[in-house]
Short mmCIF file of C-alpha atoms and ligand atoms in Angstrom, two decimals:
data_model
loop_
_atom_site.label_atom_id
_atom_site.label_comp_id
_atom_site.label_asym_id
_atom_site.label_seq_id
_atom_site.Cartn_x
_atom_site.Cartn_y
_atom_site.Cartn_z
CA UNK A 23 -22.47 26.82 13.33
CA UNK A 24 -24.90 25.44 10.68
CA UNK A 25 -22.79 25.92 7.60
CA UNK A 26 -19.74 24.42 9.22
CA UNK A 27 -18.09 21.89 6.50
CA UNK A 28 -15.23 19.99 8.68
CA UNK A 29 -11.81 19.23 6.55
CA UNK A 30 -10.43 15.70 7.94
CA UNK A 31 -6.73 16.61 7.09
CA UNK A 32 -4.16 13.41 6.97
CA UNK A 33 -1.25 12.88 9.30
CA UNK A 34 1.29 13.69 6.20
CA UNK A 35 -0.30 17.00 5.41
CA UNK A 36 -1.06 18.27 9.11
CA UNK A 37 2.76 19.76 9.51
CA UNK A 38 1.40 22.55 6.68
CA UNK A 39 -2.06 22.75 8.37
CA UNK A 40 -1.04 24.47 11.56
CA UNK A 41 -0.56 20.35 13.10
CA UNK A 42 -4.64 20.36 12.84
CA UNK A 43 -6.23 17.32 12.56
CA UNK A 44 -9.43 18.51 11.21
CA UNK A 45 -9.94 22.31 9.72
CA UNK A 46 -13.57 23.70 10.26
CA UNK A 47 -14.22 25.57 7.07
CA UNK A 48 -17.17 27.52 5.23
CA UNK A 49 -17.90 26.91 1.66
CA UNK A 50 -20.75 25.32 -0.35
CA UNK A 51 -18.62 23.49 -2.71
CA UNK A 52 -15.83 21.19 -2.40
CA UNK A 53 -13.53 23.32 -4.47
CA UNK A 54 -14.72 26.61 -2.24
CA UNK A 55 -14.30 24.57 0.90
CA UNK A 56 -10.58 23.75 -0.38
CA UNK A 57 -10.21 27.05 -1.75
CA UNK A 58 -10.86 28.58 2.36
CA UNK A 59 -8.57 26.21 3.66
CA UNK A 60 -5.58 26.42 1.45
CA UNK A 61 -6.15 30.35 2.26
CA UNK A 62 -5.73 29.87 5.36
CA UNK A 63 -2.26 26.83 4.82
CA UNK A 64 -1.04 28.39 1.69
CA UNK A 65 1.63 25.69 1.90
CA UNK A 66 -1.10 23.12 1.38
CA UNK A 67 -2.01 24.04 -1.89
CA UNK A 68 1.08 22.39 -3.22
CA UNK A 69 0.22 19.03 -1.93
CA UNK A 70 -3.40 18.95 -2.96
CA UNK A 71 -2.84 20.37 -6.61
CA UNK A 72 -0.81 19.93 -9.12
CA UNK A 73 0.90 22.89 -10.83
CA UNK A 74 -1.45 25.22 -12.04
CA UNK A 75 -3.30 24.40 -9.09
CA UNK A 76 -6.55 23.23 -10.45
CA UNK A 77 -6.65 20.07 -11.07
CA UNK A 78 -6.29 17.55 -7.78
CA UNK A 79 -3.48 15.49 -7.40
CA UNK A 80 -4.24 11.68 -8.37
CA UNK A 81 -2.52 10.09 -5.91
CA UNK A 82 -4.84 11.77 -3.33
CA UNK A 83 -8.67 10.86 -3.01
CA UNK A 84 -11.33 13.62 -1.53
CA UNK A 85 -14.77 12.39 0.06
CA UNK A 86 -17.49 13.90 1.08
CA UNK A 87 -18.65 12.21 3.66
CA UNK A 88 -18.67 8.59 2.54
CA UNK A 89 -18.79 9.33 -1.04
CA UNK A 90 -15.78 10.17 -3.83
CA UNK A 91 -16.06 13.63 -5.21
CA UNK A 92 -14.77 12.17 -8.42
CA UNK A 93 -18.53 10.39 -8.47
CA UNK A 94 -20.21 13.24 -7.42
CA UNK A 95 -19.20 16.99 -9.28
CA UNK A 96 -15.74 16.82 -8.35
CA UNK A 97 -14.81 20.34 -7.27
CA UNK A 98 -18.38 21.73 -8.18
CA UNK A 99 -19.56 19.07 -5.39
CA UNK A 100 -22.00 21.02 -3.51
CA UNK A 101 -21.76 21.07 0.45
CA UNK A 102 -24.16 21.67 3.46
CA UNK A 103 -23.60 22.95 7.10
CA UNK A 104 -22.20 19.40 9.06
CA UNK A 105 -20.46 17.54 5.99
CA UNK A 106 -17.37 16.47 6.42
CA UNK A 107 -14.53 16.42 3.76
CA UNK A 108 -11.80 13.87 3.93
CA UNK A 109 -7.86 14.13 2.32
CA UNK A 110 -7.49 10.40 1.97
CA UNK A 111 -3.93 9.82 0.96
CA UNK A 112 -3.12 6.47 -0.46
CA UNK A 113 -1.49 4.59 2.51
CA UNK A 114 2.09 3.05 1.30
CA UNK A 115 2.95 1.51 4.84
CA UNK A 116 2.96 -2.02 6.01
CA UNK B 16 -14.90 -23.46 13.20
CA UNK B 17 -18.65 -22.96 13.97
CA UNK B 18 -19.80 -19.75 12.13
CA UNK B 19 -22.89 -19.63 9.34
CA UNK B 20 -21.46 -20.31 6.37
CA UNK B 21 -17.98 -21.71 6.74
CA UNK B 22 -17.97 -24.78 8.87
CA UNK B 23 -16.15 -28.31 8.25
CA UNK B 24 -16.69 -27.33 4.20
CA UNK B 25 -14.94 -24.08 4.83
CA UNK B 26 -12.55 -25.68 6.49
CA UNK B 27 -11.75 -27.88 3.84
CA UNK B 28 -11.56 -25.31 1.30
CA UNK B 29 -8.72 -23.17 3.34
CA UNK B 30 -6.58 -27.02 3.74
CA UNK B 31 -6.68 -26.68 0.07
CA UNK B 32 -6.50 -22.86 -0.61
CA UNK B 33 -2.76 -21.19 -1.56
CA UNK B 34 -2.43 -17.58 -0.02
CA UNK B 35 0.59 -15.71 -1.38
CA UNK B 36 1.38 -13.37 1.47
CA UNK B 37 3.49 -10.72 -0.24
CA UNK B 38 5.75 -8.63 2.11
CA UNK B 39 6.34 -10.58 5.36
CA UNK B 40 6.70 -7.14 7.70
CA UNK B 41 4.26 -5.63 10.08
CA UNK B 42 1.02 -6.60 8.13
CA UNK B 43 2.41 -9.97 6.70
CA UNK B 44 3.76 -11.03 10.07
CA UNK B 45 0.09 -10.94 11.57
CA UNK B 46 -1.36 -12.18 7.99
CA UNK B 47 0.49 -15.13 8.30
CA UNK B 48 0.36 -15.93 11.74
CA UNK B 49 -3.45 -15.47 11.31
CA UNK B 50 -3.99 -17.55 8.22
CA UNK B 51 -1.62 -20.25 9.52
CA UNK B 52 -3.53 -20.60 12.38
CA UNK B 53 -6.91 -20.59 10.84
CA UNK B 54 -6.03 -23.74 8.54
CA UNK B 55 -4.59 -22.20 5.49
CA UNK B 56 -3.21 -25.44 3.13
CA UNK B 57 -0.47 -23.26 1.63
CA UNK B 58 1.18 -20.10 2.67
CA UNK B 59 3.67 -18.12 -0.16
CA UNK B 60 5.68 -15.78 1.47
CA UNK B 61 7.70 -13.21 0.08
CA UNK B 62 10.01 -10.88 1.51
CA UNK B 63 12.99 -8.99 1.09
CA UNK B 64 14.49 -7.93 4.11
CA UNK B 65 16.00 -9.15 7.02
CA UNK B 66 14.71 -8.81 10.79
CA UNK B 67 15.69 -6.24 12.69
CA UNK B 68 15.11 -5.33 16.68
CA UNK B 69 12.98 -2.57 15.89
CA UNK B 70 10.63 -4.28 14.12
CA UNK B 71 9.88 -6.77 17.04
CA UNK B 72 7.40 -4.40 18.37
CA UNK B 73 4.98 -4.68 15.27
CA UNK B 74 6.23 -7.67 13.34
CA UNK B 75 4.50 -10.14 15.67
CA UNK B 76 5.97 -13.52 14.32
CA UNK B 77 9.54 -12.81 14.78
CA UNK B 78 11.33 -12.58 18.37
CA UNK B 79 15.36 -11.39 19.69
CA UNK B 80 16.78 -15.03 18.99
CA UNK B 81 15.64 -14.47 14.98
CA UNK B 82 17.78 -10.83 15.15
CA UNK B 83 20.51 -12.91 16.21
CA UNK B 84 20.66 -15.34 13.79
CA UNK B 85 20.28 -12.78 11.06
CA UNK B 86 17.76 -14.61 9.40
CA UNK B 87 15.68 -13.48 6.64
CA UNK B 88 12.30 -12.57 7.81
CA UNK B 89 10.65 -14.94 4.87
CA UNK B 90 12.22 -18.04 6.31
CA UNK B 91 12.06 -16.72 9.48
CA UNK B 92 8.26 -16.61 9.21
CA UNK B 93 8.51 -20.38 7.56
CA UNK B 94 10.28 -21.91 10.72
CA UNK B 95 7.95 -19.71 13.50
CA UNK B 96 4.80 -21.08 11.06
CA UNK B 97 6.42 -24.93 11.36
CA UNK B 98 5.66 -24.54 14.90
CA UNK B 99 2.40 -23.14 14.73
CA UNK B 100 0.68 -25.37 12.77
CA UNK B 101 2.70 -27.86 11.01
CA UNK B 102 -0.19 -29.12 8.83
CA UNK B 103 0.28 -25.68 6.97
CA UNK B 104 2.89 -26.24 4.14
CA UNK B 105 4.69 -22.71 3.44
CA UNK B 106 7.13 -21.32 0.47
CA UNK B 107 10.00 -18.93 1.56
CA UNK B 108 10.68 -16.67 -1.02
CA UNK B 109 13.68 -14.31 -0.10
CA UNK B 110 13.38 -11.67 -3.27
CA UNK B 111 12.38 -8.54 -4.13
CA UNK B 112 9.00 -8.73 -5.94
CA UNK B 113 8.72 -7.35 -8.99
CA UNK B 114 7.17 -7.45 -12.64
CA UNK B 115 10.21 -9.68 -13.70
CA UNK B 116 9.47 -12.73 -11.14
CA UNK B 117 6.15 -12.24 -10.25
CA UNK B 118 4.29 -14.38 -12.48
CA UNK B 119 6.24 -17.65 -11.89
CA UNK B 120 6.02 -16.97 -7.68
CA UNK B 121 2.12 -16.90 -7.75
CA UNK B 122 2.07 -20.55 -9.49
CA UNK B 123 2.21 -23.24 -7.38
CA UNK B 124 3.92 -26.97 -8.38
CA UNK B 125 0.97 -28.25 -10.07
CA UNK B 126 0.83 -24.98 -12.58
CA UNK B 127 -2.02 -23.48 -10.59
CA UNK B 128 -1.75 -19.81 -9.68
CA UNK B 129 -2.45 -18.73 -5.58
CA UNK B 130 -6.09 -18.25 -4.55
CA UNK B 131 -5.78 -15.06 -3.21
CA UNK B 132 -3.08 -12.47 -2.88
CA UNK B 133 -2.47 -10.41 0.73
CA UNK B 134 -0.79 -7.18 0.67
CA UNK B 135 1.89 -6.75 3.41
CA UNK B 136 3.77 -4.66 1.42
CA UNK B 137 5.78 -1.24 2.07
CA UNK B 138 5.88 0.40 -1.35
CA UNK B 139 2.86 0.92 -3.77
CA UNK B 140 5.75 0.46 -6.55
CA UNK B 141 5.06 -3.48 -5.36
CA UNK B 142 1.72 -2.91 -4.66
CA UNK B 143 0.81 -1.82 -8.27
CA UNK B 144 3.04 -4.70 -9.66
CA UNK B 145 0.63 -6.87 -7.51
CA UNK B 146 -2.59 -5.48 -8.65
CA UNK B 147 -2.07 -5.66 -12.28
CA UNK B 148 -1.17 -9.31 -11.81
CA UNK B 149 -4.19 -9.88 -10.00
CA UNK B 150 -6.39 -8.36 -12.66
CA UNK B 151 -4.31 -9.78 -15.66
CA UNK B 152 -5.42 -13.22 -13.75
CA UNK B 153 -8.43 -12.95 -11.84
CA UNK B 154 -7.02 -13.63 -8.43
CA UNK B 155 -8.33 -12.09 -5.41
CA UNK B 156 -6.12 -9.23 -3.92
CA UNK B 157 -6.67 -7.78 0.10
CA UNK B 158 -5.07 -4.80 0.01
CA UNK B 159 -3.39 -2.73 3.55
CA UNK B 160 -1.39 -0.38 4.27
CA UNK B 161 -0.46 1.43 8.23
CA UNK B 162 1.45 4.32 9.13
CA UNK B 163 2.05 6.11 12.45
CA UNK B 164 -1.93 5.59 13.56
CA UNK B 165 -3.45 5.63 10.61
CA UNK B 166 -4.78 2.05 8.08
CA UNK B 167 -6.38 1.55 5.25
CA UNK B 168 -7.98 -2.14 4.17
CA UNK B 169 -9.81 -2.87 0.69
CA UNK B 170 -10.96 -5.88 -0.82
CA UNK B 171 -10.40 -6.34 -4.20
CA UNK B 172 -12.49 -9.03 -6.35
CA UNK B 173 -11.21 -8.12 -9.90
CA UNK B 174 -13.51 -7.83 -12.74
CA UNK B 175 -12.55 -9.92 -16.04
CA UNK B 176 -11.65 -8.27 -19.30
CA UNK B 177 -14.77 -6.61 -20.30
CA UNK B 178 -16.72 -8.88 -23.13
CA UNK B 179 -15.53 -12.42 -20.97
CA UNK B 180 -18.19 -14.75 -21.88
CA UNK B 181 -19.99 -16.12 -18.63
CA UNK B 182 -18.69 -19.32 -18.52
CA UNK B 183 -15.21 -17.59 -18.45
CA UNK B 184 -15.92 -14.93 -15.70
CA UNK B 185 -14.75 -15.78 -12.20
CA UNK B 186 -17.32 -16.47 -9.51
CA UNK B 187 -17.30 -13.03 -8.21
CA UNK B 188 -18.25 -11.54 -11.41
CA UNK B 189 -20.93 -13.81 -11.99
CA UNK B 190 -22.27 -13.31 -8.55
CA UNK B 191 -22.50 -9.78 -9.39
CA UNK B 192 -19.30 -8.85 -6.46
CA UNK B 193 -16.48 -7.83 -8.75
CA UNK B 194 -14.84 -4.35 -7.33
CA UNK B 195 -13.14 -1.43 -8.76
CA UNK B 196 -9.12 -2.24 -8.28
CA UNK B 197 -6.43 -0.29 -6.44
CA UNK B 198 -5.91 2.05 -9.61
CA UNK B 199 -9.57 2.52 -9.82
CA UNK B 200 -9.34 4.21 -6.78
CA UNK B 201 -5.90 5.63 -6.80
CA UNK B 202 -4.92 6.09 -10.17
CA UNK B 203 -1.15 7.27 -9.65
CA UNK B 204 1.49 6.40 -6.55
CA UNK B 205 2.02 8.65 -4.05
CA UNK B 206 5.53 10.25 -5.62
CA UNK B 207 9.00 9.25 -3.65
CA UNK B 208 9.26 11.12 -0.73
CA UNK B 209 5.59 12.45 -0.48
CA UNK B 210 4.16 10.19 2.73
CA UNK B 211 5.94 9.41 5.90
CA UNK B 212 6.99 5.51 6.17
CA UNK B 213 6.68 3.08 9.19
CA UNK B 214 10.99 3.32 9.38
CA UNK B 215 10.65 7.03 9.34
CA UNK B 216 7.85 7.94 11.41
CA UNK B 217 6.88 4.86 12.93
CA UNK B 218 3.85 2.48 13.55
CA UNK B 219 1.98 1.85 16.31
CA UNK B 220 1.65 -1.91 16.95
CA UNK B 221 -2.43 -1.95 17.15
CA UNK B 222 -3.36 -0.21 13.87
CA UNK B 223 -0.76 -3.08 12.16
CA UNK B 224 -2.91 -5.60 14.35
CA UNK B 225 -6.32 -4.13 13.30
CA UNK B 226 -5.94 -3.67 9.61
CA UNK B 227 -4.22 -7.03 8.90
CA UNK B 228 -6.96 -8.64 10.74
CA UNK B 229 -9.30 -7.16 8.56
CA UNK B 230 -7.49 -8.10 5.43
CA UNK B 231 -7.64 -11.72 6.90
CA UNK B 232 -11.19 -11.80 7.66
CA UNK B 233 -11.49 -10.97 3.92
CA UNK B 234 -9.22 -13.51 3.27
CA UNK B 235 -11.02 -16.10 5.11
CA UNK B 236 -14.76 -14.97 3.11
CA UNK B 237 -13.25 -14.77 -0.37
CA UNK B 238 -11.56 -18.34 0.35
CA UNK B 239 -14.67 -20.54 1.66
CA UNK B 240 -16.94 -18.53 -1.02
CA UNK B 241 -18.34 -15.95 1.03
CA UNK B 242 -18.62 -13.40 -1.34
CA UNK B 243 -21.91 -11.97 -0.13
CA UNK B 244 -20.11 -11.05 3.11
CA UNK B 245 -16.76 -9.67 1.61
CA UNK B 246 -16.58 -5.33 2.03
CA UNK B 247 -17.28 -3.48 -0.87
CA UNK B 248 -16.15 -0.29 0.90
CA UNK B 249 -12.83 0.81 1.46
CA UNK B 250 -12.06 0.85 5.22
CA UNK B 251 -9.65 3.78 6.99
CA UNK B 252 -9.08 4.13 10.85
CA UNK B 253 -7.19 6.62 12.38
CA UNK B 254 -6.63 5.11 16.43
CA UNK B 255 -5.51 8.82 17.69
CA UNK B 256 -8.20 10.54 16.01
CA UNK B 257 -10.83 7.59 17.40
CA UNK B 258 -11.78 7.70 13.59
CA UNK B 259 -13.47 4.79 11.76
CA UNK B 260 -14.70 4.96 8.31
CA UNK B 261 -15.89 3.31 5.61
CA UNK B 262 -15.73 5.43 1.98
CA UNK B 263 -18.13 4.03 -0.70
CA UNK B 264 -15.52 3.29 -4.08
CA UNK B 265 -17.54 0.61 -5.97
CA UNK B 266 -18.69 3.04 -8.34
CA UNK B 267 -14.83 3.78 -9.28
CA UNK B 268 -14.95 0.98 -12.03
CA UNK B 269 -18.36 1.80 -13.76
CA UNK B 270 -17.43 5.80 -13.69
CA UNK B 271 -13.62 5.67 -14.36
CA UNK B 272 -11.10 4.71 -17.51
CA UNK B 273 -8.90 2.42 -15.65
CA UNK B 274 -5.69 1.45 -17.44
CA UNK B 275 -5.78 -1.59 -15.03
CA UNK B 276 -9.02 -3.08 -14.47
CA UNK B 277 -10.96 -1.56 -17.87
CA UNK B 278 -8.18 -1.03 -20.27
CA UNK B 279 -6.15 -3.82 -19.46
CA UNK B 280 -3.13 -2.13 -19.84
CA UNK B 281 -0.53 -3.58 -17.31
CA UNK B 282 2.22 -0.74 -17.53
CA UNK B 283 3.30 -1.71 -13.98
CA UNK B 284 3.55 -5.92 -15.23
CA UNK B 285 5.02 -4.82 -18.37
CA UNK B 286 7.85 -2.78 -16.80
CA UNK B 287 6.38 0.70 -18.66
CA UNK B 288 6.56 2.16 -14.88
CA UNK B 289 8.44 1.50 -11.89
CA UNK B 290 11.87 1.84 -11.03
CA UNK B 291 14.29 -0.03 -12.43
CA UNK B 292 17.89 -0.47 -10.74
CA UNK B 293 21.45 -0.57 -12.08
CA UNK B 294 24.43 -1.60 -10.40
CA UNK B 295 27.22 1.07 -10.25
CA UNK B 296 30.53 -1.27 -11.05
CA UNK B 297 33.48 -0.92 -9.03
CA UNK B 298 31.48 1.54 -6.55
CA UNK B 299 29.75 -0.80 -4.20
CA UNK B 300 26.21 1.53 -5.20
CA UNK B 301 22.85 1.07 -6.70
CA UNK B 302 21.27 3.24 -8.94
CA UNK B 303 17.47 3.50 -8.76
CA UNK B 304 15.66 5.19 -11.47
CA UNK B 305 12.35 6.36 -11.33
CA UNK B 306 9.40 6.27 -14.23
CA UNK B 307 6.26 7.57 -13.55
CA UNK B 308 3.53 8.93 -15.49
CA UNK B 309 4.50 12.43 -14.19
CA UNK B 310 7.89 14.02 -13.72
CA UNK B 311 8.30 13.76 -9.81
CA UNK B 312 9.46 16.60 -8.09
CA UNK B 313 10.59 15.50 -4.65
CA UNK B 314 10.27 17.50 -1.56
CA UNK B 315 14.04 17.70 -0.23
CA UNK B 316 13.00 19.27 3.22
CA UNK B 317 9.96 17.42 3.92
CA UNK B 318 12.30 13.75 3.49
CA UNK B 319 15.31 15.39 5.13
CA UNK B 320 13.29 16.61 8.24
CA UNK B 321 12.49 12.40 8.11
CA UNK B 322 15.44 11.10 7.74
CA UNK B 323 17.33 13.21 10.24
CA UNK B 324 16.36 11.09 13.79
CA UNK B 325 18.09 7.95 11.11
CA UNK B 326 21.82 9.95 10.51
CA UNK B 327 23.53 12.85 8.82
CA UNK B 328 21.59 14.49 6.22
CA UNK B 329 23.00 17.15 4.15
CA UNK B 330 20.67 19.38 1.42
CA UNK B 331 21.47 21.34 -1.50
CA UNK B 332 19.06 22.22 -4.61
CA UNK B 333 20.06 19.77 -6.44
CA UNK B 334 20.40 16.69 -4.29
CA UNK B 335 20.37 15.37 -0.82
CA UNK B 336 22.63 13.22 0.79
CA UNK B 337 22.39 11.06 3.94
CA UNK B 338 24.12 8.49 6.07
CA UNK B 339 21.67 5.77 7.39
CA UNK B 340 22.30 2.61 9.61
CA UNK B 341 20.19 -0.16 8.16
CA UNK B 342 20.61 -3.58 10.06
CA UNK B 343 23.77 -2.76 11.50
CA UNK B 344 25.35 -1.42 7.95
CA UNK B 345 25.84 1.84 6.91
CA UNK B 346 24.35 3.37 3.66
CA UNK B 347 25.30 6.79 1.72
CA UNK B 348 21.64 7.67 0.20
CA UNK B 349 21.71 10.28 -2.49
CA UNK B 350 18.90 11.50 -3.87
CA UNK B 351 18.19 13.89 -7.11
CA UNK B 352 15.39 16.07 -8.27
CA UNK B 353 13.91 13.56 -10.68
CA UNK B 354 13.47 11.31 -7.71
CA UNK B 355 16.89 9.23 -8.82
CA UNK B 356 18.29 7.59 -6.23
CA UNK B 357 22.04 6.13 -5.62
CA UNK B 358 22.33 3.69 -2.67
CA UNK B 359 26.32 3.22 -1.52
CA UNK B 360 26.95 0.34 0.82
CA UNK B 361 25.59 -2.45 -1.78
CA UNK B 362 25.92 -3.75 -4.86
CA UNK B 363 22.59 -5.88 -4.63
CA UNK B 364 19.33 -4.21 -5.77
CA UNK B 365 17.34 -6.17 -3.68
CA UNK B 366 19.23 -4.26 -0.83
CA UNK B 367 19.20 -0.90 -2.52
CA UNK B 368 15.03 -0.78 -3.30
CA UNK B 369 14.67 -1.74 0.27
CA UNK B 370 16.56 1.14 2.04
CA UNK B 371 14.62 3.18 -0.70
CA UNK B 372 11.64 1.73 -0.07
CA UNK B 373 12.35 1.88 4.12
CA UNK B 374 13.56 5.74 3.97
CA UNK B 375 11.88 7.39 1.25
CA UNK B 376 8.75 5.56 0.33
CA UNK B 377 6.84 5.29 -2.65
ZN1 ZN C 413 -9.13 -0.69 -12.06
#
């Protein structure tokens, strides 16, 4: 499908995405593309957003491809068919 | 070593370069064994923790005759290192790091602070300690972090307080390198509880390998002055999902408000955030509190369904209680809404924010 946008979803978040590691979505903006996905995982809205469910959680970073949506439009980042959107979580590990 | 631009000059700047390797783990096992080995003058490393036998698979420096000794994994690293390369002088430093010691660890004898700072550390409650000291001084800082499959490697060339006269700036900011810092890019921890850690859901020993290496090929540029070569992206691999890439964040200084980096505000350095511990008299506990910019509300289920495979773990709404084995000692590890924490088994702090840290995560 041309208008495909493929979510990247991180390992902490897959247990509310169905154990996906990628979500194929439809949606010409980042916040539309979020918006289908947390449709279809209502449980990760709660992760992404913060109360009111608007605004992104900080401690979370979204790119579009290679770039940072908070660069770009944030939510209002448009999208085309084949972009991929990442959930990059900071890593706390080591 | 024969490679453009480092040669028997580059060699001679690592004999007189000082890493401080903070956290001495998975990452800062292969940090250290790496930078000893390449010629590093002077290793600092810090650590908290003891060694266990379930870190031997991943913690590549330490082997079953250190678990047997009980050794801390700091001097542990110091005697392996002695071995290695004995030209390499190294610092133990058996401590929690935080904003009240940092400072005077990073200086050397001679008053001089380290060269470069290389994250190996478990908590971004450290890790944000770290990178306001490394802006507040201009020092170099590699940051990494690995969980389950998954790494993350950024190289951060701090910019100086905005209005430092040229002569002033560091090299990096005069060659036109200086990065966005970790806050630029994530401007808030991930809260307790939120993200699985390498004691709870495990690491796999490669993507430890992989993204350490990475942060010591950084190392090795930044310390023989090849900026020019250093990464300006922000690297993330995930080995199961054969997934490699590199996201573009250099624009997260010029675009953002960063307390850190822009602001110079050092809340983490300055105590304003963090946790701060207090020992529960007569009770053989630790109390860790929580600050963070926003109330935390922590995700009971999500840390009891982790902690489960570790002991007991009981769950009501307004707390959660479990029994872990750390080391060979038992714990009682309450936690509360707020993301207050009381560890039973201790009365050190040290030992408290590292079950914390090892458990929950932060
Ligand atoms: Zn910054």
């Amino acid at each position: 499908m041309s208008d495909t946008i493929t979510i990247q979803i991180p390992t902490p978040l897959r247990p509310q995405a169905g154990d996906n590691a990628t979500v194929d979505v439809t949606g010409s903006t980042v916040g539309e593309a979020l918006g289908a996905l947390t449709q279809q995982f209502p449980e990760l809205g709660g992760r992404l957003f913060k109360e009111g469910g608007n605004e992104v959680n900080r401690f979370i970073n979204f790119y579009v491809n290679d770039e940072d949506i908070r660069f770009l439009e944030n939510l209002d980042t448009p999208l085309k068919g084949g972009d991929e959107l990442s959930i990059v979580p900071a890593i706390a590990g080591g | 070593m024969l490679l453009p631009g480092f040669g028997e000059e580059g060699q001679q700047k690592l004999r007189e370069s000082t890493a401080f390797i903070v956290g001495c783990g998975a990452l800062g096992t292969v940090i250290a064994n790496m930078l000893a080995r390449a010629g590093v003058g002077h290793l600092i490393i810090a650590d908290r923790d003891f060694i266990e036998v379930t870190n031997l698979q991943r913690q590549v420096l330490f082997d079953e005759g250190d678990v047997a000794d009980g050794i801390p994994k700091a001097e542990a690293a110091k005697r392996k290192i002695a071995r290695i390369n004995s030209q390499v002088k190294v610092t133990a430093i058996v401590d929690d790091i935080n904003h009240t010691n940092i400072e005077r660890l990073i200086t050397c004898e001679d008053g001089s602070k380290a060269d470069i700072i290389v994250d190996g550390v478990d908590n971004f409650e450290t890790r944000f300690v770290v990178n306001d000291v490394a802006v507040k001084h201009g020092i170099p800082y590699i940051y990494g972090g690995a969980v389950g499959t998954v790494g993350m490697t950024y190289a951060i060339l701090p910019h100086a307080a905005p209005g430092t006269d040229d002569a002033n700036q560091p090299s990096w900011e005069r060659a036109g390198r200086a990065t966005p810092c970790i806050r630029c890019i994530f401007e808030q921890a991930p809260p307790p509880g939120m993200n699985p850690t390498c004691d709870t859901a495990g690491v796999i020993g490669p993507v430890v390998s992989i993204i350490a290496n990475y942060q010591v090929a950084e190392t090795l540029k930044v310390l023989t002055g090849n900026l020019d070569a250093v990464n300006p992206a922000m690297v993330h691999v995930d080995l199961w999902q054969n997934h490699l890439k590199q996201f573009k964040v250099a624009r997260a200084y010029d675009a953002g408000e960063c307390v850190c980096c822009k602001k110079r505000e050092f809340e983490f350095l300055d105590g304003k955030f963090g946790s701060s511990t207090t020992t529960l008299c007569g009770r053989n506990a630790v109390q860790l509190t929580q600050k963070s910019a926003d109330g935390d509300r922590l995700d009971f289920e999500a840390i009891a369904d982790r902690l489960r495979p570790h002991g007991t773990v009981k769950v009501n709404p307004f707390m959660l209680r479990a029994d872990i084995h750390d080391n060979g000692e038992p714990y009682e590890l309450t936690l509360f809404k707020d993301g207050r924490a009381i560890v039973k088994g201790t009365k050190e702090a040290t030992t408290a924010k590292n079950i914390y840290a090892k458990y929950v995560g932060g």
